[in-house]
Tab-separated table of C-alpha atoms in Angstrom:
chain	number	residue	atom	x	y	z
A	1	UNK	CA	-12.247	27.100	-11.851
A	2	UNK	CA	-15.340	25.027	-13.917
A	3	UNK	CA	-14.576	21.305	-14.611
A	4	UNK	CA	-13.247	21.735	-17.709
A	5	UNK	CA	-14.110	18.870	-20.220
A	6	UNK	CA	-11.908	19.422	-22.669
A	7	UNK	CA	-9.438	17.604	-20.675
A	8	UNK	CA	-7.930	14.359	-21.474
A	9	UNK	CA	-7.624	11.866	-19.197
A	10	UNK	CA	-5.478	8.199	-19.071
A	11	UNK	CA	-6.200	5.357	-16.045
A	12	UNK	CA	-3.451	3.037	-15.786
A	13	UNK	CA	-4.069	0.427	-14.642
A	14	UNK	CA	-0.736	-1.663	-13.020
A	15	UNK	CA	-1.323	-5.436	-13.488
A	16	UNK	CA	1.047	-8.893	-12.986
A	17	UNK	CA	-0.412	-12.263	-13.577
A	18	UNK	CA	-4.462	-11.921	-12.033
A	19	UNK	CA	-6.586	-12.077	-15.265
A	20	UNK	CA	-9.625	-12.472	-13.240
A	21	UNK	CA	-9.296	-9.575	-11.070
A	22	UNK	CA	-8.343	-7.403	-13.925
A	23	UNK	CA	-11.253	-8.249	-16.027
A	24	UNK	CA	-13.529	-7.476	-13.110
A	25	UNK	CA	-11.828	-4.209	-12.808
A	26	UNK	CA	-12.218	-3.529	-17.226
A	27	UNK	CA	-15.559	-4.315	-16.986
A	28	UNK	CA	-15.738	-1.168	-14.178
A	29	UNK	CA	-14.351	1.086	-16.470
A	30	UNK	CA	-16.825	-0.052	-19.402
A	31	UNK	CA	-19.614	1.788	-17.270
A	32	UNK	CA	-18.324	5.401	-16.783
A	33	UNK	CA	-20.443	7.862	-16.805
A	34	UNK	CA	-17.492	9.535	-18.553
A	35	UNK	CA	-15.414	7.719	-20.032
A	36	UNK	CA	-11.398	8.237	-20.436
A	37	UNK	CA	-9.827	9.081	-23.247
A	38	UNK	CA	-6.912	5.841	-22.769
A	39	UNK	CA	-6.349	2.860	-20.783
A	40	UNK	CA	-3.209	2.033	-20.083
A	41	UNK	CA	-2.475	-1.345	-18.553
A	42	UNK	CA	0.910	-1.443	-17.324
A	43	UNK	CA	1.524	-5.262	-17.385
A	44	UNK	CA	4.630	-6.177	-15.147
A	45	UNK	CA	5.293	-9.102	-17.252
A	46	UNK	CA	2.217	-11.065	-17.177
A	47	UNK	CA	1.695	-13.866	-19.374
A	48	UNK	CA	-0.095	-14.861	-22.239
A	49	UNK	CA	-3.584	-14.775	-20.729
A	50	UNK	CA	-3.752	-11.537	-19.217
A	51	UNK	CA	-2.716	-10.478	-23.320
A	52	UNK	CA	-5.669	-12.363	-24.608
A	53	UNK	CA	-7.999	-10.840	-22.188
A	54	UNK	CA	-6.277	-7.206	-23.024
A	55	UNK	CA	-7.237	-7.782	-26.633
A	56	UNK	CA	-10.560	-9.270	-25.929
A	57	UNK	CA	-11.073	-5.458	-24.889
A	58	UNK	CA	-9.926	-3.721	-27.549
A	59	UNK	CA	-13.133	-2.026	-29.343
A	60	UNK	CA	-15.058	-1.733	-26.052
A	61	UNK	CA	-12.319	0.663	-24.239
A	62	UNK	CA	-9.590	2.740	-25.809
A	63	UNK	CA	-7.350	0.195	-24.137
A	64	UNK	CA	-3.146	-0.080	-24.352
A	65	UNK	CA	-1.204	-2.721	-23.430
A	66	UNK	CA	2.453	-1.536	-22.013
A	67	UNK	CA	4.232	-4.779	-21.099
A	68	UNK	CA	7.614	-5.619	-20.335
A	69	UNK	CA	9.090	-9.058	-19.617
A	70	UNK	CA	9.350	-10.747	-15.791
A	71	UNK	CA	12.022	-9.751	-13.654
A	72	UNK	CA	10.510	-9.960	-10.767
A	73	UNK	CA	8.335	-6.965	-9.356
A	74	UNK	CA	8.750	-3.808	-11.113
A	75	UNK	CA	6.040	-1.770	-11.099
A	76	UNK	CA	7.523	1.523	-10.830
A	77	UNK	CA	9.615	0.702	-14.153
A	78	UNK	CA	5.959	-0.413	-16.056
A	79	UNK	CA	4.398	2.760	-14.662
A	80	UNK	CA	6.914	4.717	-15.965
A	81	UNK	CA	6.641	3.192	-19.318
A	82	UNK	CA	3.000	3.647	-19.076
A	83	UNK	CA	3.655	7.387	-18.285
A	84	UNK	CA	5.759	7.674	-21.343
A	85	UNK	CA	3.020	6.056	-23.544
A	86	UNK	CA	0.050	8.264	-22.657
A	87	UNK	CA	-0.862	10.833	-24.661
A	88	UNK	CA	-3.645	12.556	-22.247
A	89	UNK	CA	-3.323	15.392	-19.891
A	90	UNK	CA	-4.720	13.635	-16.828
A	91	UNK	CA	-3.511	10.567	-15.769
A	92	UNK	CA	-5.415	8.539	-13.124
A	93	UNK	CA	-3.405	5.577	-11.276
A	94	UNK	CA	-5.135	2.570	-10.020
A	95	UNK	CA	-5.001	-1.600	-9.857
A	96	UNK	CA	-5.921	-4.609	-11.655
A	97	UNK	CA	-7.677	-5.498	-8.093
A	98	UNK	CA	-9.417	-2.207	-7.918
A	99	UNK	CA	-13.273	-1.986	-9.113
A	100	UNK	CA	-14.197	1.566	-9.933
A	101	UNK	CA	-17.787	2.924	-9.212
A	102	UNK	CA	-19.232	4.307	-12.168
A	103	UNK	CA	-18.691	7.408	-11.354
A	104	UNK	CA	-14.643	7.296	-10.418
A	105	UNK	CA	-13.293	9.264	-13.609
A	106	UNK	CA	-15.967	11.632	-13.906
A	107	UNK	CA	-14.932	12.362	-9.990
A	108	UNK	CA	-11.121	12.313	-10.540
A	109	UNK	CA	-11.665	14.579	-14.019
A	110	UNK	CA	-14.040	16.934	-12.091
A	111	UNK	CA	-11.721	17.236	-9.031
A	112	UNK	CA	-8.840	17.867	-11.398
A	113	UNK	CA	-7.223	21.220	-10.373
A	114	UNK	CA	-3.791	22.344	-11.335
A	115	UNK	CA	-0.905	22.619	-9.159
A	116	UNK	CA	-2.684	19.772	-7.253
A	117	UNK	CA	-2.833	15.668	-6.980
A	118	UNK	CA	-6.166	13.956	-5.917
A	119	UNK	CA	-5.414	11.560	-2.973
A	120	UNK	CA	-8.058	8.561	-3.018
A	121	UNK	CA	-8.855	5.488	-1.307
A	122	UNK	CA	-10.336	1.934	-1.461
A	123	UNK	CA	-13.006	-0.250	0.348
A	124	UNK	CA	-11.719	-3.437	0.994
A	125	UNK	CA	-13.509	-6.095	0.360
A	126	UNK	CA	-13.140	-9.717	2.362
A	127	UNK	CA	-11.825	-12.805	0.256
A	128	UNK	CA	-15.007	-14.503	0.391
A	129	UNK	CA	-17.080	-11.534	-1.159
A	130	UNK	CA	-13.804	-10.778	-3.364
A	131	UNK	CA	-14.396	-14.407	-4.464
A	132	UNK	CA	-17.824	-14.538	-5.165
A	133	UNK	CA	-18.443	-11.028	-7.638
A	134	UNK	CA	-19.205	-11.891	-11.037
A	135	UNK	CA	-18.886	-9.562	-14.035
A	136	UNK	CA	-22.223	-8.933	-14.325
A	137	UNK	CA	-22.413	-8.000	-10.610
A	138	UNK	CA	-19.988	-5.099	-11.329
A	139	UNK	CA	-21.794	-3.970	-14.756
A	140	UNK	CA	-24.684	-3.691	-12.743
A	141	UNK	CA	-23.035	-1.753	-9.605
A	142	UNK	CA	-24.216	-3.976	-7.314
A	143	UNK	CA	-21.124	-4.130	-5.312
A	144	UNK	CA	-21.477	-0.758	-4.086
A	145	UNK	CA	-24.348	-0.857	-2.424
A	146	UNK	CA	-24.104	-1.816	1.458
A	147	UNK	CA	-27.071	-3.702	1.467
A	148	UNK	CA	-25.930	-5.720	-1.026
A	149	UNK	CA	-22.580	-6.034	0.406
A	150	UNK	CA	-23.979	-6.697	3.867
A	151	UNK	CA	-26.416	-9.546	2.183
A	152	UNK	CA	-23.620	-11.163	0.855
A	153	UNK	CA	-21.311	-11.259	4.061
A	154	UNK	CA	-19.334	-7.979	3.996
A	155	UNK	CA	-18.887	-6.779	7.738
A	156	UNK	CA	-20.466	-3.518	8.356
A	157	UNK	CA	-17.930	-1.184	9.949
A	158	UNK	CA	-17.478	2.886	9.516
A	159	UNK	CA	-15.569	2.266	6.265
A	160	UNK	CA	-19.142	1.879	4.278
A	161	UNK	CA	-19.237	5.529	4.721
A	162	UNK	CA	-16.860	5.756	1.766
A	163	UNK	CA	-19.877	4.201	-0.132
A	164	UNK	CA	-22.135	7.103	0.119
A	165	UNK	CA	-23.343	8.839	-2.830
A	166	UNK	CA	-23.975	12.189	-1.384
A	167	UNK	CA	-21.360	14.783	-2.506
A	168	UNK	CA	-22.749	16.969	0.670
A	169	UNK	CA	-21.298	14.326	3.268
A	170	UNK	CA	-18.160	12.653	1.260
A	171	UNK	CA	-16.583	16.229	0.720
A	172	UNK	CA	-17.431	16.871	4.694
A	173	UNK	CA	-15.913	13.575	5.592
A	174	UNK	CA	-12.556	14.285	3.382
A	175	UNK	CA	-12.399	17.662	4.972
A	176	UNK	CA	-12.689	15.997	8.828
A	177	UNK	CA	-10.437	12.410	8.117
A	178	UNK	CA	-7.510	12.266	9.904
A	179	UNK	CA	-6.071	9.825	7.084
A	180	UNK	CA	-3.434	11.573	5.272
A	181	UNK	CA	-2.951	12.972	1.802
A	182	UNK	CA	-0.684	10.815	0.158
A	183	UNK	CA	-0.598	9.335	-3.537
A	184	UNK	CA	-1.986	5.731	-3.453
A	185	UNK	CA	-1.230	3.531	-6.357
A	186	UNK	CA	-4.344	1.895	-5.877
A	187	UNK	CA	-6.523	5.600	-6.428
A	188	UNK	CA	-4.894	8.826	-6.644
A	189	UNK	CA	-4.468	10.754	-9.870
A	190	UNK	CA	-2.225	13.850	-11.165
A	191	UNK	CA	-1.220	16.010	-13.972
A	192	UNK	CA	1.479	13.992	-16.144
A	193	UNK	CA	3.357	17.027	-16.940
A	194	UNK	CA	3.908	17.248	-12.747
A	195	UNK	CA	4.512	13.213	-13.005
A	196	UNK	CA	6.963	14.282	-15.981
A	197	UNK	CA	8.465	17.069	-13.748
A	198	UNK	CA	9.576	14.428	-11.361
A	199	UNK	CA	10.573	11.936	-13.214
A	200	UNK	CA	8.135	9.289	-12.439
A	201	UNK	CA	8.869	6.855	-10.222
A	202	UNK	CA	12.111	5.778	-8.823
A	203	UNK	CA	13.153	2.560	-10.325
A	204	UNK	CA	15.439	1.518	-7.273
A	205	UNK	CA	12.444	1.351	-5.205
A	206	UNK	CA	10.256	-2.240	-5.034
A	207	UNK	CA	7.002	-3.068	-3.438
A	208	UNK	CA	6.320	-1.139	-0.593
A	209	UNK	CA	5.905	2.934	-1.031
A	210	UNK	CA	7.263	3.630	-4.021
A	211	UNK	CA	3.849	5.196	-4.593
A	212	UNK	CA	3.975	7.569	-1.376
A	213	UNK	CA	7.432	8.258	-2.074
A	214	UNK	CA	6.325	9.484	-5.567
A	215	UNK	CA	3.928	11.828	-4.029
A	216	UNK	CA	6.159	12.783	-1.742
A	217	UNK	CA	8.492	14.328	-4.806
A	218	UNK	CA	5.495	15.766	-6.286
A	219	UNK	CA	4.469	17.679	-2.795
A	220	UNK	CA	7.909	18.901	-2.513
A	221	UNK	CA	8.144	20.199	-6.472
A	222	UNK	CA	4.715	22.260	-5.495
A	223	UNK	CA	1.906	20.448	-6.122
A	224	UNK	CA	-0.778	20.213	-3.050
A	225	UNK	CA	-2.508	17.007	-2.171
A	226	UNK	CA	-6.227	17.238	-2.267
A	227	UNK	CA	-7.885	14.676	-0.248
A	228	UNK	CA	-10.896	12.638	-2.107
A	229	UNK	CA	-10.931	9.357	-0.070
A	230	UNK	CA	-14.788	9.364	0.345
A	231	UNK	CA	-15.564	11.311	-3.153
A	232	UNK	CA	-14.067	8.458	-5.487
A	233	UNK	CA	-15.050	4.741	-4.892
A	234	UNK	CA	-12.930	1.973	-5.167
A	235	UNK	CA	-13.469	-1.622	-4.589
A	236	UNK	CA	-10.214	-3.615	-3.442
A	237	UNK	CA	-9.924	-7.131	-4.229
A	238	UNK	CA	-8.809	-9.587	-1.680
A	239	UNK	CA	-5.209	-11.413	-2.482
A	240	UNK	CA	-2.054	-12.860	-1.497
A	241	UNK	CA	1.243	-10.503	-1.697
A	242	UNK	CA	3.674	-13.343	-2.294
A	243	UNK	CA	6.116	-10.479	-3.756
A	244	UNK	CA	6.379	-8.280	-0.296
A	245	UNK	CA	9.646	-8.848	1.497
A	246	UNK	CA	10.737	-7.139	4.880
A	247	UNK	CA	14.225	-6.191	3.486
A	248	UNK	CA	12.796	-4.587	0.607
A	249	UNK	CA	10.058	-2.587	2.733
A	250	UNK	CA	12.911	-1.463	4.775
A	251	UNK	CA	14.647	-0.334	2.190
A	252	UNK	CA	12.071	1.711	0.497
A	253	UNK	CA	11.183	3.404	4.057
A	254	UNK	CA	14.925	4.595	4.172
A	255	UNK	CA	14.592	6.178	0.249
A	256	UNK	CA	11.337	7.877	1.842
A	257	UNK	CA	13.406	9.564	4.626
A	258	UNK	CA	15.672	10.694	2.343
A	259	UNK	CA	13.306	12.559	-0.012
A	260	UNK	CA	11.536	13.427	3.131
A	261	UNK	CA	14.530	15.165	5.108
A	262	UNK	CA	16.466	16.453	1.282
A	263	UNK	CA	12.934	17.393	-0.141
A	264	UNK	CA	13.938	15.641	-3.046
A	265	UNK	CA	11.555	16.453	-6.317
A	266	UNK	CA	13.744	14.180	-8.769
A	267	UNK	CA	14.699	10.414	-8.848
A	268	UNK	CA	17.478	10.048	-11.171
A	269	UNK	CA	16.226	6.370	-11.747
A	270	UNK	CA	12.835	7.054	-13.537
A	271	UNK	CA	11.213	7.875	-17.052
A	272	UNK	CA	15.043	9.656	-17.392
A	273	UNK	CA	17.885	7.806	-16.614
A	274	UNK	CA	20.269	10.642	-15.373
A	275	UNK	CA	22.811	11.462	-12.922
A	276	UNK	CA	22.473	15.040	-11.676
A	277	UNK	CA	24.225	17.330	-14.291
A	278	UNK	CA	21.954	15.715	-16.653
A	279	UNK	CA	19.089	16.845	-14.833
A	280	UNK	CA	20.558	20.017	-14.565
A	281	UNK	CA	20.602	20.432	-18.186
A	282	UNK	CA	17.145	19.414	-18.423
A	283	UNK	CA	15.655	21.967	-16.357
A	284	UNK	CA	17.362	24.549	-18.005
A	285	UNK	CA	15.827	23.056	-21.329
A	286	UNK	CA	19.618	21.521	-23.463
């Protein structure tokens, strides 16, 4: 199959309260060397500034603003809203604390295959470096050079690997990488009629997995994970995660068993709000 270019495609972009990371991570997308058709930030209740800074974008990206009000962290009910809002075929899912290389939707639209999602990754960056990037930094790539990364105080370690340019060695390192194949909220991307097919993602679930369990649905309805870890570059911002909670996380991990041992493909929580002969009558098209 030839990259087909007629496709549309969305990034969403899930944000709460961290202007300054998100504009870091706009100002990545401004440099595409091909650009999406929407951005969608899904704003988890944010306030005022992170609207301002939306708007101060408008013009420069085809840029949406999906925002609901605080109640705490809901991401999988903003991405599901954000879901609902896009009107492209492809739909890429990252972070407000995620810097894309200029070449990270080209990559994702390229990769694009159906009856497949694209499982990506991240480089983490230290708080120090995290702290330090400017926008003009990112305009100008800087950041994802190891050089420059080493220059400024990164650690070298193996993970710079998932800087290299060469399409040659990143699609031989994603075929040998033990890591698995699962959907990553920071960097994984799939067709929204197969994110439609599932119903998004479960509401019920909180921080911690609600991401894998959402691939997990889509794996089970037929769609193959394609591994891209070292093929589309990512920078992750350094933060706090004041929202994670061990009850929560424990929670979540017995919803993924669940879908895991049932091979669930449907949350009845998510972009529908069903109970199961609802769903019934969906599939058969009432």
């Amino acid at each position: 199959m030839k990259d087909d270019i007629t496709i549309k495609t969305c990034v969403i972009i899930s944000t709460y309260n961290n202007p300054r990371w998100l504009k870091l991570t706009l100002t990545g997308y401004e440099g595409q060397t091909v650009m999406p058709d929407e951005v969608i930030v899904a704003d988890d209740g944010s306030g005022e500034e992170t609207r301002l800074l939306v708007d101060s974008f408008s013009g420069r990206l085809p840029i949406k603003h999906v925002w609901h009000t605080d109640r705490g962290f809901q991401k999988s009910e903003i991405l599901n809203k954000a879901i609902s809002a896009a009107e492209s075929d492809y739909l890429i899912f990252t972070d407000q604390d995620c810097i894309p290389r200029a070449d990270f939707v080209e990559t994702h639209k390229r990769m694009a295959r159906k009856g497949t999602y694209l499982s990506g990754g991240y480089f983490k960056l230290t708080m120090p470096v995290s702290t330090m990037l400017t926008g003009q930094d990112v305009a100008d790539g800087a950041p994802f050079s190891p050089m420059w990364l080493l220059r400024h105080g990164q650690p070298l370690t193996y993970k710079m690997l998932k800087l290299t340019r060469s399409r040659i060695i990143s699609s031989a390192i994603n075929a040998l990488t033990p890591r698995p194949k699962t959907f990553n909220g920071c960097n994984s991307s799939c067709w929204r009629e197969d994110a439609m097919k599932v119903n998004g993602f479960d509401e019920d679930m909180h921080y911690g997995g609600q991401d894998y369990e959402f691939g997990l649905r889509l794996k089970n309805s037929g769609v193959k994970p394609v591994q891209i870890a070292y093929s589309t570059v990512a920078l992750h911002l350094d933060h706090a995660r004041p929202y994670k909670n061990a009850e929560g996380v424990a929670a979540n991990k017995k919803r993924i068993e669940i879908t895991k041992k049932e091979g669930k493909t449907w949350t009845y929580n998510g972009i529908i709000k069903s109970d199961k002969e609802m769903r019934e009558d969906i599939l058969r098209g009432k």
